[in-house]
mmCIF file of C-alpha atoms in Angstrom:
data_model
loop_
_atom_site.group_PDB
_atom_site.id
_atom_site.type_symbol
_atom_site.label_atom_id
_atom_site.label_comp_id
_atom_site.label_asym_id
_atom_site.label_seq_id
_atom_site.Cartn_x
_atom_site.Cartn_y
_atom_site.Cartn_z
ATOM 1 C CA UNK W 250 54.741 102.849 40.516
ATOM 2 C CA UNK W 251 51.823 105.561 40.154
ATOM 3 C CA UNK W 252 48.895 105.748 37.454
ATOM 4 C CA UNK W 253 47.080 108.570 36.712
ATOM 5 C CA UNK W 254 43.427 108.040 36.021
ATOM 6 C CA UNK W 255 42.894 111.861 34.312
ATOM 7 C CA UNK W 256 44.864 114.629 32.884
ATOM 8 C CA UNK W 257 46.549 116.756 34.496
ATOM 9 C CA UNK W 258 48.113 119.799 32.890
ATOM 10 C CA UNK W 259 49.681 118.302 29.431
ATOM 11 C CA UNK W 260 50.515 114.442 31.519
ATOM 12 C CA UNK W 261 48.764 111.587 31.185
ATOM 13 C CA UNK W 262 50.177 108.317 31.886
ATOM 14 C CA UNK W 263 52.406 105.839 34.215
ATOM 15 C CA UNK W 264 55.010 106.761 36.107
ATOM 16 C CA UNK W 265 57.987 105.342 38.286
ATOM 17 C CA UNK W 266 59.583 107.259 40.579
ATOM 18 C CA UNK W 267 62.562 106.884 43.899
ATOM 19 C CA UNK W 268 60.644 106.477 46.623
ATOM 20 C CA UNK W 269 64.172 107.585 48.571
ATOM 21 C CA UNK W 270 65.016 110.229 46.412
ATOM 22 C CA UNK W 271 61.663 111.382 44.959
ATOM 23 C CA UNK W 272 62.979 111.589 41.323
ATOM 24 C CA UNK W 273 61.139 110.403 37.999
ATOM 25 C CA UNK W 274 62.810 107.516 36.990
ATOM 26 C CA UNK W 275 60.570 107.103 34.332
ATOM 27 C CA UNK W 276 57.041 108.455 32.590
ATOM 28 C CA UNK W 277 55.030 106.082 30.173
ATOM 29 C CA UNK W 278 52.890 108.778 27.906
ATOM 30 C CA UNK W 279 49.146 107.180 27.569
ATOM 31 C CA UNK W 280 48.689 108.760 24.254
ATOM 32 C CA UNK W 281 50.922 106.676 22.711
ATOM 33 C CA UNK W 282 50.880 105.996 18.336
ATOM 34 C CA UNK W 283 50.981 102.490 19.088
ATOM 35 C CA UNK W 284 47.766 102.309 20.797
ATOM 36 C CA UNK W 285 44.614 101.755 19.594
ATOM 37 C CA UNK W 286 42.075 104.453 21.632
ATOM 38 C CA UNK W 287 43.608 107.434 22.401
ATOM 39 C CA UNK W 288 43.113 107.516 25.932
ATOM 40 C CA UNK W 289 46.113 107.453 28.560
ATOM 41 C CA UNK W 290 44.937 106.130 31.673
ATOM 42 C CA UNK W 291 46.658 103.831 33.619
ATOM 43 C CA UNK W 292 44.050 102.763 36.108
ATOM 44 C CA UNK W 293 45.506 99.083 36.973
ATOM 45 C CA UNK W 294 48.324 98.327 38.886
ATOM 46 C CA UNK W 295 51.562 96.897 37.473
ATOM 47 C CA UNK W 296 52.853 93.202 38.421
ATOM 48 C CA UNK W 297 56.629 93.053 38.874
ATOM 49 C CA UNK W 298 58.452 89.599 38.653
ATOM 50 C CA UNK W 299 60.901 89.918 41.158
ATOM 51 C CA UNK W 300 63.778 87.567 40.217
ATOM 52 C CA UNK W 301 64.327 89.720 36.972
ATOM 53 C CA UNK W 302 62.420 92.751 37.787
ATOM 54 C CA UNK W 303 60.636 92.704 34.596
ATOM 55 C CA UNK W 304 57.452 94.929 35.069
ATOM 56 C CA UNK W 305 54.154 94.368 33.124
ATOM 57 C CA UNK W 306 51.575 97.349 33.016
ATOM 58 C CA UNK W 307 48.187 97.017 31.371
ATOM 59 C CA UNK W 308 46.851 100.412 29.957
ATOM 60 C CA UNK W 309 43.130 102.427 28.798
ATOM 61 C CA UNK W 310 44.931 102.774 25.672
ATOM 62 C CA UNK W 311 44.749 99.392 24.809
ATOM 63 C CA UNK W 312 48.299 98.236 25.171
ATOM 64 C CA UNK W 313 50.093 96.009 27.716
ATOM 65 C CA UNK W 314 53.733 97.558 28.558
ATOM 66 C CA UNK W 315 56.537 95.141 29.223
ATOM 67 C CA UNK W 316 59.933 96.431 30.888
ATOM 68 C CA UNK W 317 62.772 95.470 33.149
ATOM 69 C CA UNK W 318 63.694 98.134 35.809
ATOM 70 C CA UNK W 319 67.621 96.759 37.375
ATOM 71 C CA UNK W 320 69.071 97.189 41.236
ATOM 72 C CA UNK W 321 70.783 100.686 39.906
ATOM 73 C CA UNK W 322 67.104 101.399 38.671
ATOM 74 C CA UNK W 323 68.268 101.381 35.411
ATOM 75 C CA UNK W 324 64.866 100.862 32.877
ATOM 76 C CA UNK W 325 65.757 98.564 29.894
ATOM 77 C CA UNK W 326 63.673 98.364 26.725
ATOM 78 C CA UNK W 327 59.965 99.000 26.967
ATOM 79 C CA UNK W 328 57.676 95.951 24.665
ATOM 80 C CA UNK W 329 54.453 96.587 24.366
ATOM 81 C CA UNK W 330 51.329 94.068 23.312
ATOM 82 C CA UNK W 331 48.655 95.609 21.227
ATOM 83 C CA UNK W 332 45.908 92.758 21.264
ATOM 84 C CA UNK W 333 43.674 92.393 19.056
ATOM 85 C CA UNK W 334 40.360 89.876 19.316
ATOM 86 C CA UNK W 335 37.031 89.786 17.495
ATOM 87 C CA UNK W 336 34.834 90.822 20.325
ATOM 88 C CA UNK W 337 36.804 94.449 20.625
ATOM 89 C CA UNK W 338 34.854 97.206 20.541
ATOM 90 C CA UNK W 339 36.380 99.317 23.063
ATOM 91 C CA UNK W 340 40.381 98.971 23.324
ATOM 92 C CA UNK W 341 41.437 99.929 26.780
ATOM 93 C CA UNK W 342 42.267 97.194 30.376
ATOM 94 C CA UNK W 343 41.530 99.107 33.813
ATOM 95 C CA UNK W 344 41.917 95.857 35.754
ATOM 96 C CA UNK W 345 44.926 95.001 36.907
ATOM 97 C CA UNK W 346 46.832 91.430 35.749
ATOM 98 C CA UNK W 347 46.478 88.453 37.521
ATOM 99 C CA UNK W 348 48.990 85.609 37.166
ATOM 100 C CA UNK W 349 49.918 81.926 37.683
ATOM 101 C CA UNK W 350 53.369 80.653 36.554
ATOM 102 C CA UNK W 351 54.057 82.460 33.061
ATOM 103 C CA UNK W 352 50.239 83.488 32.491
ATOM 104 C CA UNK W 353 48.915 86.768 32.965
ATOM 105 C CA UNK W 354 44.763 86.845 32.598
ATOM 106 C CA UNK W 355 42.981 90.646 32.224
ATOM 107 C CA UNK W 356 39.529 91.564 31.424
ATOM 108 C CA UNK W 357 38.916 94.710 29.358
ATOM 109 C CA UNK W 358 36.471 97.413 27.994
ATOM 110 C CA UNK W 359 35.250 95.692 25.382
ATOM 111 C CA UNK W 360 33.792 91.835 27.432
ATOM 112 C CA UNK W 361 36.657 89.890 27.308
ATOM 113 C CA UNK W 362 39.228 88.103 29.529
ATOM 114 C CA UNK W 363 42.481 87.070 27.899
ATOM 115 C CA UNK W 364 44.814 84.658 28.701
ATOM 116 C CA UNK W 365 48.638 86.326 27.946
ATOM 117 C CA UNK W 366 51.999 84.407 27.972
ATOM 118 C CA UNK W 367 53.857 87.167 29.532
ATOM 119 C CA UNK W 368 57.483 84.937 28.284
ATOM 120 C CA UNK W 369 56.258 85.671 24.634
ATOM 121 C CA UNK W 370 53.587 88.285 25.023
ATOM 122 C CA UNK W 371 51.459 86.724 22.963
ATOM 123 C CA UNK W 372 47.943 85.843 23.754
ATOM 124 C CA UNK W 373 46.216 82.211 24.621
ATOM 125 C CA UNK W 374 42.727 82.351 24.711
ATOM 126 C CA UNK W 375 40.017 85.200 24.895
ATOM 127 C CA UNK W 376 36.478 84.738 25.884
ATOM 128 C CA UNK W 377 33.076 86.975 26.487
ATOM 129 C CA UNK W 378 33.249 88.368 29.936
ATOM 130 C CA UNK W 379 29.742 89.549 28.873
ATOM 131 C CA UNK W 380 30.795 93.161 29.411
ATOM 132 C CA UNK W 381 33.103 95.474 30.777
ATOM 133 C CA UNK W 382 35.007 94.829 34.037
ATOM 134 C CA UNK W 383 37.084 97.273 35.955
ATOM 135 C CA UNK W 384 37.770 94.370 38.725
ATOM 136 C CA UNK W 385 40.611 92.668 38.947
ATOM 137 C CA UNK W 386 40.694 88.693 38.094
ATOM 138 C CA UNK W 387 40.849 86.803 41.544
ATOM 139 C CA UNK W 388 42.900 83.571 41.223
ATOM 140 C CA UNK W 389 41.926 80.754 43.280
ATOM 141 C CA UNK W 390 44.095 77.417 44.676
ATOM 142 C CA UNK W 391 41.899 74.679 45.122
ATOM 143 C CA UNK W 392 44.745 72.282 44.807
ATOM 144 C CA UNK W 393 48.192 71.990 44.174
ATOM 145 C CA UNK W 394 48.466 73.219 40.509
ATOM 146 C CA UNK W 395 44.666 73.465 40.248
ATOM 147 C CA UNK W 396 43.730 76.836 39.552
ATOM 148 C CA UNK W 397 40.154 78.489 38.951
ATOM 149 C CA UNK W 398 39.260 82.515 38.028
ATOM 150 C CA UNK W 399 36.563 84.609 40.120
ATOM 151 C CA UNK W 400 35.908 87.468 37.626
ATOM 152 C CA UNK W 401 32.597 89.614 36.881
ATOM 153 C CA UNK W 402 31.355 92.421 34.586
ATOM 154 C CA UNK W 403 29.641 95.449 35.084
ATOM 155 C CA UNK W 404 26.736 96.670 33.274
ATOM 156 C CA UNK W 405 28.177 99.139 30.992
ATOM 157 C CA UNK W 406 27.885 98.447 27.340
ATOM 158 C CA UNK W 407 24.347 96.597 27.496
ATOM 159 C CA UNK W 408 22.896 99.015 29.744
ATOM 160 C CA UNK W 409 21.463 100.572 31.667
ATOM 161 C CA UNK W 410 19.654 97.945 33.044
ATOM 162 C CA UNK W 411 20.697 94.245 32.227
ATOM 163 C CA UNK W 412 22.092 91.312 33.962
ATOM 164 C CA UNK W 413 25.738 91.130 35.522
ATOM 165 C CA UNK W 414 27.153 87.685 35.655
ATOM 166 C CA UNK W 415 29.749 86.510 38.321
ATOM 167 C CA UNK W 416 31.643 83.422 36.982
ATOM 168 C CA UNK W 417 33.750 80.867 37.568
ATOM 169 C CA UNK W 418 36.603 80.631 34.519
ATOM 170 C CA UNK W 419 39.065 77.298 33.814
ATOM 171 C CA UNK W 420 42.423 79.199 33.578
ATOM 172 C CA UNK W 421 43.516 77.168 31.060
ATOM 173 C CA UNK W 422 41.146 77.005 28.340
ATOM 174 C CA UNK W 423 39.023 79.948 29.225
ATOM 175 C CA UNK W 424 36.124 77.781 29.512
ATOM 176 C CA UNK W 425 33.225 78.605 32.325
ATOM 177 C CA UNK W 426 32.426 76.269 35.592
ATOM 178 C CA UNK W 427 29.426 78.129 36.808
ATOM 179 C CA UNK W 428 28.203 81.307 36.822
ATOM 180 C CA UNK W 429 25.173 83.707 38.828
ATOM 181 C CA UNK W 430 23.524 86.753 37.910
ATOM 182 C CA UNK W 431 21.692 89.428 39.180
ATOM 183 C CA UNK W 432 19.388 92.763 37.042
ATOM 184 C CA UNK W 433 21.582 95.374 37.767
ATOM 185 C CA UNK W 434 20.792 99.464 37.109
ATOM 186 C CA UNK W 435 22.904 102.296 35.821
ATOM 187 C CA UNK W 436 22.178 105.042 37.763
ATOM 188 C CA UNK W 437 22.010 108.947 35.994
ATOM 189 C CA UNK W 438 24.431 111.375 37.642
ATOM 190 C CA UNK W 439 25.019 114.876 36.016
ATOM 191 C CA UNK W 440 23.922 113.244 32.324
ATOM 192 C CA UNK W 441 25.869 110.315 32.503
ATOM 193 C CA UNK W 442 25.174 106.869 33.680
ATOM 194 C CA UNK W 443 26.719 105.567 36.665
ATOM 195 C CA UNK W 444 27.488 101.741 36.105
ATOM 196 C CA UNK W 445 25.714 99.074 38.094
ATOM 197 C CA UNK W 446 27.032 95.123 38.213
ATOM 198 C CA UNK W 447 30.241 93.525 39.713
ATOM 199 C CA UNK W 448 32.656 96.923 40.108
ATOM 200 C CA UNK W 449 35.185 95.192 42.710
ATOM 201 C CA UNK W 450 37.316 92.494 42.871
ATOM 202 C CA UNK W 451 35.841 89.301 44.296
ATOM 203 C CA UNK W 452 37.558 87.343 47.455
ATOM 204 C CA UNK W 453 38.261 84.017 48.393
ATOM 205 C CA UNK W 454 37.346 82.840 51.540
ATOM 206 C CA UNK W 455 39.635 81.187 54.153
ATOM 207 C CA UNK W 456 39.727 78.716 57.276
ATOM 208 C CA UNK W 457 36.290 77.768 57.438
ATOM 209 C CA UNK W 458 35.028 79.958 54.536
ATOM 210 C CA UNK W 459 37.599 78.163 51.864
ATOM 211 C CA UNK W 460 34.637 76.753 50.194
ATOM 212 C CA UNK W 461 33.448 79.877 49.929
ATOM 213 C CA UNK W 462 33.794 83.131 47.609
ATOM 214 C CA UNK W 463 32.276 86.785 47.841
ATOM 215 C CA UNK W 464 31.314 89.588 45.270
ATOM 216 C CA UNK W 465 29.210 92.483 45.457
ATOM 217 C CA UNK W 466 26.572 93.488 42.449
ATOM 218 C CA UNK W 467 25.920 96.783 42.702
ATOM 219 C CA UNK W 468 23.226 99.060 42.271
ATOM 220 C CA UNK W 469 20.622 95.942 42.312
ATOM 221 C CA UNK W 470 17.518 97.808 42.170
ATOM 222 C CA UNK W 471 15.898 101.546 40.623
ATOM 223 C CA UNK W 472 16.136 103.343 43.761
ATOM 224 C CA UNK W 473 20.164 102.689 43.864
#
């Protein structure tokens, strides 16, 4: 399973191939009609569910792809989700899905972490992730069935210089526990600006750091 995150030549998009026989068994175009930005990358990682092989693959362009991929390798329908919330300003997901039981959580371009019943593909809950976040959701256990979200933004949208917020997110009402910031800078490189804030995924610690969790701002001062 292999996303491309530019053009090349006239492709742009997802692609699943036979790792024994190194055929295409199948090419998702990014600039798709359905979506809403025409943009084709596919920057995050699919989830597969591995009972019924059913595949779920957030996309830049704004839609989530659904699709079941058999033992013969046989691809059955392709769903897709276009969401739609009142914080969007920039339709696109470059983090990759987390998920507990029948819930898939992704933040997006536009600020926002959503809550998705992948059984229905409809959405739960969105809330401000304050701005856009590349990082992949981290899911912590702190108990049987007890569940908590790491997630963080980078400083993109409101920058380029502004706070980035690490939080702590109830997975199911969307609600936040805690949260820390730091001033973060965009840096200029070549006329654009370089994003500063929370650009990788956070990690839970284990053994005798369990009470403990790690993220990295970036780009916390002028100088970079």
């Amino acid at each position: 399973y292999v996303g491309q995150g530019i053009q090349h030549k006239e492709r742009l998009g997802a692609y699943v191939f036979d790792m024994f026989k190194g055929t295409e068994i199948l090419h998702i175009k990014g600039i798709d009609s359905d979506a809403r930005r025409r943009w084709g990358s596919f920057d995050s990682n699919p989830i597969i569910e591995e009972k019924s092989g059913t595949v779920f693959w957030p996309a830049e362009n704004g839609l989530i792809y659904k699709f079941t991929i058999d033992a013969n390798k046989n691809v059955g329908k392709i769903s897709k989700l276009r969401y739609k919330h009142d914080q969007l300003k920039r339709a696109g997901i470059e983090s990759s899905m987390a998920v507990i039981g029948q819930y898939g959580f992704v933040s997006d371009n536009s600020g926002t972490v959503m809550s998705i019943d992948l059984k229905t593909m409809n959405p739960v809950w969105n809330v401000s992730n304050m701005d856009d976040s590349d990082a992949t959701i981290t899911i912590d256990t702190e108990a049987p069935g007890k569940h908590f979200l790491y997630t963080g933004n980078e400083v993109d949208l409101t920058g380029p210089i502004s706070n980035a917020y690490f939080r702590k997110v109830d997975p199911i009402t969307g609600e936040e526990v805690w949260k820390v910031s730091r001033e973060c800078f965009g840096t200029p490189i070549n006329g654009k600006t370089n994003s500063g804030g929370i650009l990788s995924s956070p990690v839970i610690g284990k053994a005798l750091g369990s009470h403990l969790v790690y993220t990295v701002f970036s780009r916390v001062n002028k100088q970079n």
